[in-house]
GROMACS .gro file of C-alpha atoms in nm:
model
  398
    1MET     CA    1  -0.812 -19.812 -11.553
    2LYS     CA    2  -0.426 -20.021 -11.421
    3GLU     CA    3  -0.156 -19.915 -11.160
    4ASN     CA    4   0.103 -19.663 -11.317
    5ASP     CA    5  -0.134 -19.534 -11.590
    6ILE     CA    6  -0.116 -19.174 -11.462
    7TYR     CA    7   0.116 -18.904 -11.646
    8LEU     CA    8   0.086 -18.598 -11.385
    9ILE     CA    9   0.148 -18.289 -11.457
   10PHE     CA   10   0.178 -18.125 -11.126
   11GLY     CA   11   0.188 -17.717 -11.179
   12THR     CA   12   0.242 -17.417 -10.929
   13GLN     CA   13   0.206 -17.080 -10.926
   14PHE     CA   14   0.488 -17.062 -10.689
   15ASP     CA   15   0.899 -17.008 -10.710
   16VAL     CA   16   1.004 -17.354 -10.607
   17LEU     CA   17   1.372 -17.216 -10.549
   18ARG     CA   18   1.199 -16.990 -10.248
   19ALA     CA   19   1.124 -17.214  -9.941
   20ARG     CA   20   0.789 -17.129  -9.797
   21THR     CA   21   0.517 -17.247  -9.697
   22ASN     CA   22   0.325 -17.310 -10.013
   23GLN     CA   23   0.595 -17.454 -10.182
   24ILE     CA   24   0.699 -17.686  -9.928
   25SER     CA   25   0.274 -17.740  -9.928
   26ASP     CA   26   0.321 -17.811 -10.296
   27MET     CA   27   0.641 -17.984 -10.338
   28ARG     CA   28   0.540 -18.262 -10.093
   29THR     CA   29   0.259 -18.375 -10.256
   30CYS     CA   30   0.360 -18.404 -10.564
   31GLU     CA   31   0.609 -18.628 -10.345
   32GLY     CA   32   0.267 -18.797 -10.237
   33PHE     CA   33   0.186 -18.860 -10.589
   34VAL     CA   34   0.568 -19.040 -10.606
   35GLN     CA   35   0.471 -19.261 -10.326
   36ASN     CA   36   0.145 -19.406 -10.493
   37GLY     CA   37   0.350 -19.502 -10.778
   38ILE     CA   38   0.270 -19.219 -11.020
   39ASN     CA   39   0.481 -19.039 -11.295
   40ALA     CA   40   0.456 -18.722 -11.208
   41ASN     CA   41   0.649 -18.398 -11.314
   42TYR     CA   42   0.685 -18.031 -11.121
   43ILE     CA   43   0.623 -17.741 -11.305
   44SER     CA   44   0.725 -17.428 -11.107
   45PRO     CA   45   0.824 -17.007 -11.201
   46PHE     CA   46   1.183 -16.977 -11.201
   47VAL     CA   47   1.306 -16.604 -11.087
   48LYS     CA   48   1.652 -16.511 -11.077
   49ARG     CA   49   1.761 -16.439 -10.698
   50ARG     CA   50   2.081 -16.411 -10.528
   51ASP     CA   51   1.906 -16.580 -10.209
   52ASN     CA   52   1.745 -16.850 -10.430
   53LEU     CA   53   1.820 -17.224 -10.309
   54PRO     CA   54   2.080 -17.426 -10.511
   55LYS     CA   55   1.869 -17.649 -10.815
   56ASP     CA   56   2.067 -17.939 -10.719
   57SER     CA   57   1.966 -17.958 -10.362
   58ILE     CA   58   1.583 -17.891 -10.385
   59HIS     CA   59   1.431 -18.224 -10.310
   60LYS     CA   60   1.681 -18.189 -10.019
   61TYR     CA   61   1.587 -17.842  -9.854
   62TYR     CA   62   1.231 -17.945  -9.874
   63GLY     CA   63   1.253 -18.264  -9.705
   64VAL     CA   64   1.160 -18.465 -10.030
   65LYS     CA   65   1.321 -18.807 -10.046
   66ASP     CA   66   1.068 -19.004 -10.329
   67THR     CA   67   1.201 -18.715 -10.592
   68PHE     CA   68   1.064 -18.645 -10.914
   69PRO     CA   69   1.172 -18.392 -11.237
   70ILE     CA   70   1.126 -18.001 -11.156
   71ASN     CA   71   1.099 -17.820 -11.460
   72TYR     CA   72   1.097 -17.413 -11.481
   73LEU     CA   73   0.936 -17.167 -11.644
   74PHE     CA   74   1.140 -16.853 -11.693
   75ILE     CA   75   0.915 -16.573 -11.633
   76PRO     CA   76   1.072 -16.279 -11.677
   77TYR     CA   77   1.048 -16.059 -11.371
   78PHE     CA   78   1.159 -15.732 -11.290
   79GLU     CA   79   1.095 -15.397 -11.074
   80GLY     CA   80   0.744 -15.262 -11.103
   81LEU     CA   81   0.622 -15.548 -11.278
   82THR     CA   82   0.193 -15.552 -11.188
   83ALA     CA   83   0.046 -15.819 -11.076
   84PHE     CA   84  -0.200 -15.788 -11.405
   85ILE     CA   85   0.109 -15.902 -11.630
   86TYR     CA   86   0.267 -16.142 -11.391
   87VAL     CA   87  -0.092 -16.330 -11.400
   88LEU     CA   88  -0.089 -16.308 -11.788
   89LEU     CA   89   0.275 -16.466 -11.832
   90LEU     CA   90   0.227 -16.704 -11.586
   91MET     CA   91  -0.067 -16.841 -11.759
   92ILE     CA   92   0.111 -16.797 -12.094
   93PHE     CA   93   0.442 -16.975 -11.972
   94SER     CA   94   0.252 -17.262 -11.778
   95PHE     CA   95   0.002 -17.342 -12.126
   96PHE     CA   96   0.401 -17.399 -12.348
   97LYS     CA   97   0.530 -17.594 -12.071
   98ILE     CA   98   0.237 -17.783 -12.035
   99PHE     CA   99   0.188 -17.759 -12.409
  100GLY     CA  100   0.528 -17.934 -12.441
  101LYS     CA  101   0.454 -18.177 -12.225
  102VAL     CA  102   0.167 -18.303 -12.354
  103ILE     CA  103   0.261 -18.361 -12.707
  104ARG     CA  104   0.548 -18.551 -12.587
  105ASN     CA  105   0.231 -18.775 -12.468
  106TYR     CA  106   0.042 -18.771 -12.769
  107ASN     CA  107  -0.024 -19.128 -12.772
  108ASP     CA  108  -0.144 -19.178 -12.446
  109PHE     CA  109  -0.362 -18.841 -12.370
  110ASP     CA  110  -0.596 -19.032 -12.161
  111GLN     CA  111  -0.314 -19.082 -11.952
  112ILE     CA  112  -0.268 -18.743 -11.852
  113VAL     CA  113  -0.374 -18.506 -11.535
  114ILE     CA  114  -0.346 -18.194 -11.502
  115PHE     CA  115  -0.281 -18.074 -11.143
  116SER     CA  116  -0.267 -17.788 -10.982
  117ARG     CA  117  -0.388 -17.482 -10.721
  118SER     CA  118  -0.331 -17.204 -10.939
  119VAL     CA  119  -0.697 -17.141 -11.164
  120ASP     CA  120  -0.404 -16.923 -11.375
  121VAL     CA  121  -0.178 -17.260 -11.428
  122MET     CA  122  -0.473 -17.419 -11.568
  123ILE     CA  123  -0.656 -17.197 -11.736
  124LEU     CA  124  -0.577 -17.218 -12.088
  125SER     CA  125  -0.516 -17.580 -12.086
  126ILE     CA  126  -0.852 -17.652 -12.005
  127ILE     CA  127  -0.962 -17.349 -12.244
  128ILE     CA  128  -0.763 -17.533 -12.563
  129PHE     CA  129  -0.705 -17.881 -12.439
  130LYS     CA  130  -1.083 -17.905 -12.368
  131LYS     CA  131  -1.266 -17.658 -12.527
  132ILE     CA  132  -1.148 -17.635 -12.854
  133LEU     CA  133  -0.956 -17.906 -12.921
  134ASN     CA  134  -1.202 -18.146 -12.704
  135LEU     CA  135  -0.966 -18.383 -12.568
  136LYS     CA  136  -1.169 -18.523 -12.333
  137LYS     CA  137  -0.986 -18.808 -12.176
  138MET     CA  138  -0.706 -18.564 -12.027
  139CYS     CA  139  -0.774 -18.541 -11.686
  140TYR     CA  140  -0.794 -18.188 -11.476
  141VAL     CA  141  -0.801 -18.138 -11.127
  142HIS     CA  142  -0.829 -17.831 -10.901
  143TRP     CA  143  -0.648 -17.805 -10.557
  144SER     CA  144  -0.880 -17.549 -10.398
  145HIS     CA  145  -0.746 -17.351 -10.116
  146ASP     CA  146  -1.035 -17.042 -10.119
  147ALA     CA  147  -1.353 -16.999 -10.324
  148LEU     CA  148  -1.358 -16.730 -10.486
  149THR     CA  149  -1.649 -16.619 -10.769
  150LYS     CA  150  -1.394 -16.427 -10.981
  151TRP     CA  151  -1.528 -16.550 -11.381
  152ARG     CA  152  -1.197 -16.761 -11.401
  153TYR     CA  153  -1.170 -16.908 -11.087
  154ARG     CA  154  -1.578 -17.013 -11.194
  155PHE     CA  155  -1.465 -17.154 -11.505
  156VAL     CA  156  -1.164 -17.353 -11.341
  157TYR     CA  157  -1.431 -17.468 -11.137
  158GLU     CA  158  -1.682 -17.559 -11.344
  159ASN     CA  159  -1.444 -17.742 -11.630
  160THR     CA  160  -1.248 -17.983 -11.359
  161ASN     CA  161  -1.349 -18.312 -11.353
  162PHE     CA  162  -1.340 -18.211 -10.957
  163ILE     CA  163  -1.181 -18.016 -10.684
  164CYS     CA  164  -0.977 -18.093 -10.402
  165ALA     CA  165  -0.998 -17.892 -10.126
  166THR     CA  166  -0.760 -17.850  -9.812
  167ASN     CA  167  -1.144 -17.861  -9.569
  168THR     CA  168  -1.468 -17.908  -9.550
  169ASN     CA  169  -1.559 -17.529  -9.505
  170ILE     CA  170  -1.415 -17.444  -9.856
  171ILE     CA  171  -1.670 -17.763  -9.987
  172ASN     CA  172  -1.938 -17.630  -9.876
  173ASP     CA  173  -1.888 -17.321 -10.019
  174LEU     CA  174  -1.767 -17.409 -10.323
  175LYS     CA  175  -2.045 -17.613 -10.397
  176THR     CA  176  -2.220 -17.299 -10.331
  177ILE     CA  177  -2.070 -17.136 -10.636
  178ILE     CA  178  -2.052 -17.393 -10.870
  179LYS     CA  179  -2.320 -17.534 -11.119
  180SER     CA  180  -2.237 -17.847 -11.254
  181PRO     CA  181  -2.209 -18.138 -11.007
  182LYS     CA  182  -1.873 -18.271 -10.939
  183PRO     CA  183  -1.711 -18.494 -10.692
  184PHE     CA  184  -1.520 -18.319 -10.428
  185LEU     CA  185  -1.195 -18.465 -10.190
  186ASN     CA  186  -1.100 -18.328  -9.898
  187THR     CA  187  -0.722 -18.387  -9.882
  188TYR     CA  188  -0.674 -18.109  -9.551
  189ASN     CA  189  -0.322 -17.947  -9.559
  190PRO     CA  190  -0.119 -18.284  -9.442
  191ILE     CA  191   0.228 -18.398  -9.346
  192SER     CA  192   0.527 -18.595  -9.525
  193ILE     CA  193   0.483 -18.973  -9.445
  194TYR     CA  194   0.840 -18.910  -9.297
  195GLN     CA  195   0.728 -18.646  -8.996
  196THR     CA  196   0.540 -18.885  -8.871
  197ASN     CA  197   0.790 -19.104  -8.702
  198LEU     CA  198   1.004 -18.802  -8.628
  199ASP     CA  199   1.144 -18.832  -8.250
  200TYR     CA  200   1.369 -18.564  -8.177
  201ASP     CA  201   1.534 -18.493  -7.778
  202LYS     CA  202   1.389 -18.149  -7.679
  203THR     CA  203   1.685 -18.126  -7.436
  204GLU     CA  204   1.975 -18.219  -7.749
  205LEU     CA  205   1.834 -17.967  -7.948
  206ARG     CA  206   1.824 -17.734  -7.714
  207ARG     CA  207   2.173 -17.812  -7.627
  208GLN     CA  208   2.299 -17.817  -8.017
  209LEU     CA  209   2.070 -17.451  -8.096
  210GLN     CA  210   2.199 -17.321  -7.790
  211LEU     CA  211   1.872 -17.246  -7.620
  212PRO     CA  212   1.763 -17.280  -7.237
  213LEU     CA  213   1.768 -17.594  -7.112
  214ASP     CA  214   1.591 -17.513  -6.800
  215LYS     CA  215   1.279 -17.299  -6.931
  216LEU     CA  216   0.920 -17.405  -7.070
  217ILE     CA  217   0.950 -17.244  -7.440
  218ILE     CA  218   0.645 -17.119  -7.682
  219ALA     CA  219   0.762 -17.132  -7.994
  220TYR     CA  220   0.604 -16.948  -8.340
  221THR     CA  221   0.721 -17.099  -8.679
  222GLY     CA  222   0.599 -16.908  -8.985
  223LYS     CA  223   0.594 -16.558  -9.194
  224VAL     CA  224   0.738 -16.295  -8.979
  225TYR     CA  225   0.708 -15.872  -9.110
  226ILE     CA  226   0.694 -15.556  -8.992
  227GLY     CA  227   0.346 -15.485  -8.859
  228LEU     CA  228   0.237 -15.830  -8.899
  229ARG     CA  229  -0.054 -15.889  -8.632
  230GLU     CA  230   0.019 -16.195  -8.535
  231ILE     CA  231   0.361 -16.144  -8.394
  232GLU     CA  232   0.281 -15.861  -8.222
  233TYR     CA  233  -0.004 -16.001  -8.050
  234ILE     CA  234   0.253 -16.284  -7.955
  235LEU     CA  235   0.499 -16.047  -7.832
  236LYS     CA  236   0.266 -15.890  -7.610
  237SER     CA  237   0.223 -16.210  -7.479
  238ALA     CA  238   0.571 -16.252  -7.396
  239LYS     CA  239   0.591 -15.956  -7.222
  240GLU     CA  240   0.313 -16.080  -6.907
  241LEU     CA  241   0.476 -16.425  -6.932
  242LYS     CA  242   0.807 -16.365  -6.797
  243GLU     CA  243   0.867 -16.726  -6.691
  244ALA     CA  244   0.840 -16.877  -7.050
  245THR     CA  245   1.112 -16.824  -7.342
  246PHE     CA  246   0.965 -16.734  -7.665
  247ILE     CA  247   1.100 -16.820  -7.970
  248ILE     CA  248   1.017 -16.661  -8.346
  249THR     CA  249   1.152 -16.841  -8.670
  250GLY     CA  250   1.110 -16.642  -9.003
  251GLY     CA  251   1.163 -16.265  -9.151
  252LYS     CA  252   1.418 -16.094  -9.287
  253PRO     CA  253   1.711 -15.945  -9.122
  254GLU     CA  254   1.567 -15.621  -9.172
  255VAL     CA  255   1.296 -15.749  -9.025
  256VAL     CA  256   1.390 -15.989  -8.706
  257SER     CA  257   1.642 -15.633  -8.647
  258TYR     CA  258   1.310 -15.392  -8.638
  259TYR     CA  259   1.121 -15.644  -8.403
  260GLU     CA  260   1.460 -15.702  -8.168
  261LYS     CA  261   1.409 -15.296  -8.098
  262TYR     CA  262   1.072 -15.295  -8.040
  263CYS     CA  263   1.141 -15.611  -7.783
  264GLU     CA  264   1.425 -15.347  -7.677
  265GLU     CA  265   1.186 -15.075  -7.647
  266LYS     CA  266   0.878 -15.212  -7.453
  267GLU     CA  267   1.127 -15.413  -7.208
  268ILE     CA  268   1.105 -15.710  -7.389
  269ASN     CA  269   1.313 -15.984  -7.299
  270ASN     CA  270   1.276 -16.306  -7.322
  271VAL     CA  271   1.162 -16.339  -7.684
  272ILE     CA  272   1.432 -16.499  -7.904
  273PHE     CA  273   1.458 -16.396  -8.328
  274ILE     CA  274   1.628 -16.683  -8.514
  275GLY     CA  275   1.543 -16.537  -8.865
  276PHE     CA  276   1.415 -16.664  -9.185
  277LEU     CA  277   1.615 -17.079  -9.218
  278GLN     CA  278   1.657 -17.155  -9.606
  279ASP     CA  279   1.612 -17.535  -9.471
  280TYR     CA  280   1.287 -17.631  -9.384
  281ARG     CA  281   1.396 -17.898  -9.183
  282ASP     CA  282   1.571 -17.647  -8.931
  283VAL     CA  283   1.203 -17.542  -8.899
  284GLN     CA  284   1.097 -17.897  -8.760
  285LYS     CA  285   1.378 -17.862  -8.472
  286TYR     CA  286   1.217 -17.568  -8.345
  287GLN     CA  287   0.895 -17.679  -8.399
  288ALA     CA  288   0.989 -18.004  -8.161
  289LEU     CA  289   1.222 -17.823  -7.884
  290ALA     CA  290   0.915 -17.604  -7.736
  291ASN     CA  291   0.666 -17.703  -7.523
  292ILE     CA  292   0.418 -17.532  -7.629
  293LEU     CA  293   0.324 -17.393  -8.020
  294ILE     CA  294   0.134 -17.081  -8.171
  295SER     CA  295  -0.111 -17.051  -8.455
  296TYR     CA  296  -0.255 -16.705  -8.382
  297TYR     CA  297  -0.335 -16.571  -8.743
  298THR     CA  298  -0.564 -16.316  -8.796
  299THR     CA  299  -0.782 -16.176  -9.040
  300GLN     CA  300  -0.543 -15.923  -9.124
  301ASP     CA  301  -0.358 -16.119  -9.414
  302HIS     CA  302  -0.571 -16.475  -9.436
  303LEU     CA  303  -0.933 -16.561  -9.566
  304VAL     CA  304  -0.969 -16.747  -9.187
  305GLU     CA  305  -1.261 -16.916  -9.335
  306TYR     CA  306  -1.035 -17.114  -9.600
  307ASN     CA  307  -0.728 -17.115  -9.433
  308LEU     CA  308  -0.569 -17.440  -9.271
  309PRO     CA  309  -0.209 -17.357  -9.225
  310GLN     CA  310   0.040 -17.610  -9.322
  311LYS     CA  311   0.204 -17.568  -9.038
  312ILE     CA  312  -0.145 -17.658  -8.811
  313ILE     CA  313  -0.123 -18.075  -8.909
  314GLU     CA  314   0.322 -18.015  -8.832
  315TYR     CA  315   0.285 -17.889  -8.457
  316MET     CA  316   0.019 -18.159  -8.429
  317ALA     CA  317   0.311 -18.425  -8.584
  318THR     CA  318   0.565 -18.301  -8.274
  319GLY     CA  319   0.292 -18.392  -7.992
  320ASN     CA  320   0.371 -18.074  -7.826
  321VAL     CA  321   0.026 -17.844  -7.768
  322ILE     CA  322  -0.114 -17.605  -7.977
  323VAL     CA  323  -0.286 -17.299  -7.932
  324THR     CA  324  -0.499 -17.144  -8.234
  325PRO     CA  325  -0.824 -16.978  -8.260
  326ASP     CA  326  -1.127 -17.192  -8.317
  327TYR     CA  327  -1.136 -17.136  -8.681
  328LYS     CA  328  -1.425 -17.289  -8.916
  329ALA     CA  329  -1.144 -17.399  -9.135
  330THR     CA  330  -0.936 -17.590  -8.850
  331GLN     CA  331  -1.251 -17.764  -8.748
  332ASP     CA  332  -1.144 -18.120  -8.944
  333VAL     CA  333  -0.852 -18.159  -8.788
  334LEU     CA  334  -0.845 -17.939  -8.433
  335ASN     CA  335  -1.115 -18.023  -8.106
  336VAL     CA  336  -1.059 -17.982  -7.768
  337ASP     CA  337  -0.903 -18.284  -7.693
  338ASN     CA  338  -0.592 -18.208  -7.918
  339CYS     CA  339  -0.583 -17.841  -7.891
  340LEU     CA  340  -0.610 -17.539  -7.668
  341PHE     CA  341  -0.852 -17.276  -7.834
  342VAL     CA  342  -0.854 -16.908  -7.748
  343GLU     CA  343  -1.063 -16.660  -7.877
  344ALA     CA  344  -0.911 -16.457  -8.205
  345GLU     CA  345  -0.781 -16.129  -8.241
  346ASN     CA  346  -0.855 -16.145  -7.820
  347GLN     CA  347  -0.495 -16.036  -7.646
  348ASN     CA  348  -0.627 -16.107  -7.265
  349SER     CA  349  -0.758 -16.468  -7.429
  350LEU     CA  350  -0.424 -16.586  -7.572
  351THR     CA  351  -0.209 -16.436  -7.251
  352ALA     CA  352  -0.444 -16.676  -7.051
  353GLY     CA  353  -0.428 -16.930  -7.291
  354LEU     CA  354  -0.045 -17.015  -7.269
  355LEU     CA  355  -0.028 -16.886  -6.882
  356LYS     CA  356  -0.340 -17.175  -6.840
  357LEU     CA  357  -0.063 -17.404  -7.021
  358LEU     CA  358   0.223 -17.311  -6.896
  359LYS     CA  359   0.080 -17.389  -6.537
  360ASP     CA  360  -0.065 -17.711  -6.624
  361GLU     CA  361   0.194 -17.939  -6.728
  362PRO     CA  362  -0.081 -18.271  -6.769
  363LEU     CA  363  -0.338 -18.045  -6.975
  364ARG     CA  364  -0.039 -18.010  -7.191
  365ILE     CA  365   0.095 -18.350  -7.242
  366SER     CA  366  -0.257 -18.442  -7.285
  367LEU     CA  367  -0.379 -18.243  -7.590
  368GLY     CA  368  -0.009 -18.293  -7.748
  369LYS     CA  369  -0.038 -18.652  -7.723
  370GLN     CA  370  -0.357 -18.690  -7.870
  371ALA     CA  371  -0.240 -18.466  -8.113
  372LYS     CA  372   0.025 -18.676  -8.235
  373ILE     CA  373  -0.250 -18.959  -8.237
  374ASP     CA  374  -0.492 -18.795  -8.437
  375VAL     CA  375  -0.214 -18.655  -8.703
  376LYS     CA  376  -0.082 -18.962  -8.765
  377ASN     CA  377  -0.260 -19.100  -9.103
  378LEU     CA  378  -0.293 -18.706  -9.235
  379THR     CA  379  -0.017 -18.785  -9.485
  380PHE     CA  380   0.025 -18.637  -9.825
  381LYS     CA  381   0.077 -19.032  -9.964
  382SER     CA  382  -0.307 -19.102  -9.838
  383SER     CA  383  -0.415 -18.780  -9.968
  384ALA     CA  384  -0.252 -18.860 -10.275
  385LYS     CA  385  -0.384 -19.189 -10.284
  386LYS     CA  386  -0.756 -19.110 -10.237
  387ILE     CA  387  -0.715 -18.879 -10.546
  388ILE     CA  388  -0.553 -19.095 -10.729
  389GLN     CA  389  -0.814 -19.315 -10.640
  390LEU     CA  390  -1.105 -19.051 -10.758
  391ILE     CA  391  -0.860 -18.960 -11.112
  392ARG     CA  392  -0.913 -19.381 -11.174
  393GLU     CA  393  -1.284 -19.359 -11.091
  394GLU     CA  394  -1.325 -19.014 -11.376
  395LYS     CA  395  -1.105 -19.202 -11.631
  396ASP     CA  396  -1.289 -19.497 -11.624
  397ASN     CA  397  -1.702 -19.344 -11.647
  398ASN     CA  398  -1.547 -19.143 -11.919
   0.00000   0.00000   0.00000
């Protein structure tokens, strides 16, 4: 196929007006397609909230410079709405939005690609366009972040042209689920090309954000909610490691208040809670100004066998050392030369690993430096390029 011959419909189940990890990943993946010259259209649910990002500044808040049109699904949402009803509405509203774009490009069915991490966004389009209308020249690509066996997942797995996944462990498990042979592609969970060249001055950042200039800083950036085991592990380590300052970003005001009170009661005096940051570029600053970065998620709220956190590769790009468990899902990008592994869900191991790095500056520098080298080519632009190549090969073979 020729260049610029793909019309990409990028569907997501995540409300783009709320800046969260999944939304960041989706927005930057779509940007990666645009950076490869693809005509990309982004479709996102819309829920009216007081704290929504302003629509006219969406790309800016996500650090997206190569922009694309964003189309909203006005899905009715109200208190008490069950997950089943919401998923059903997502299926229906996504289909009609996609249907409108397909109809407007009816002369070029062979150029249309429907791409999504959500089986619920894709399923009706596959049933109607592929199974009923027999529009076989359209291409369907699922971007899998797990390997589930529910019927609708298996249906989408079987009926997409190929599957992308964020890590090898997902691909290996999908191969045991899917009966029909098809190509697979490992995309990782990468970073923007603009993040590969970030070069912050730690001292200046700390001065701007009024943070200690003379302390080693251990930072965590991510979700924060009451009862999150990862935060509890970090706070217990902070109590033992008084020589360091711990910074935690994320969390609504009431959650931050809860943990600040928790620290006061436990006499933990070296933790600073930043709270939720709407502008994701601000999160990058806290990652950059640290000396050590923590990703210590647990089985409580993640499928650890499949989860490759967005922040892992973002952490690597800072050149700061990472402390994390050795999960299968991260083994594509992490190893003993670019991070410090500690035992999962083991308080003593986490604290000991952090203490080791606090005392060993050459080790911190060595591991962080290697991480920054290893992540240099793990960008959304490069992963999108591989996806596009596979799309063209699939279309040529049909």
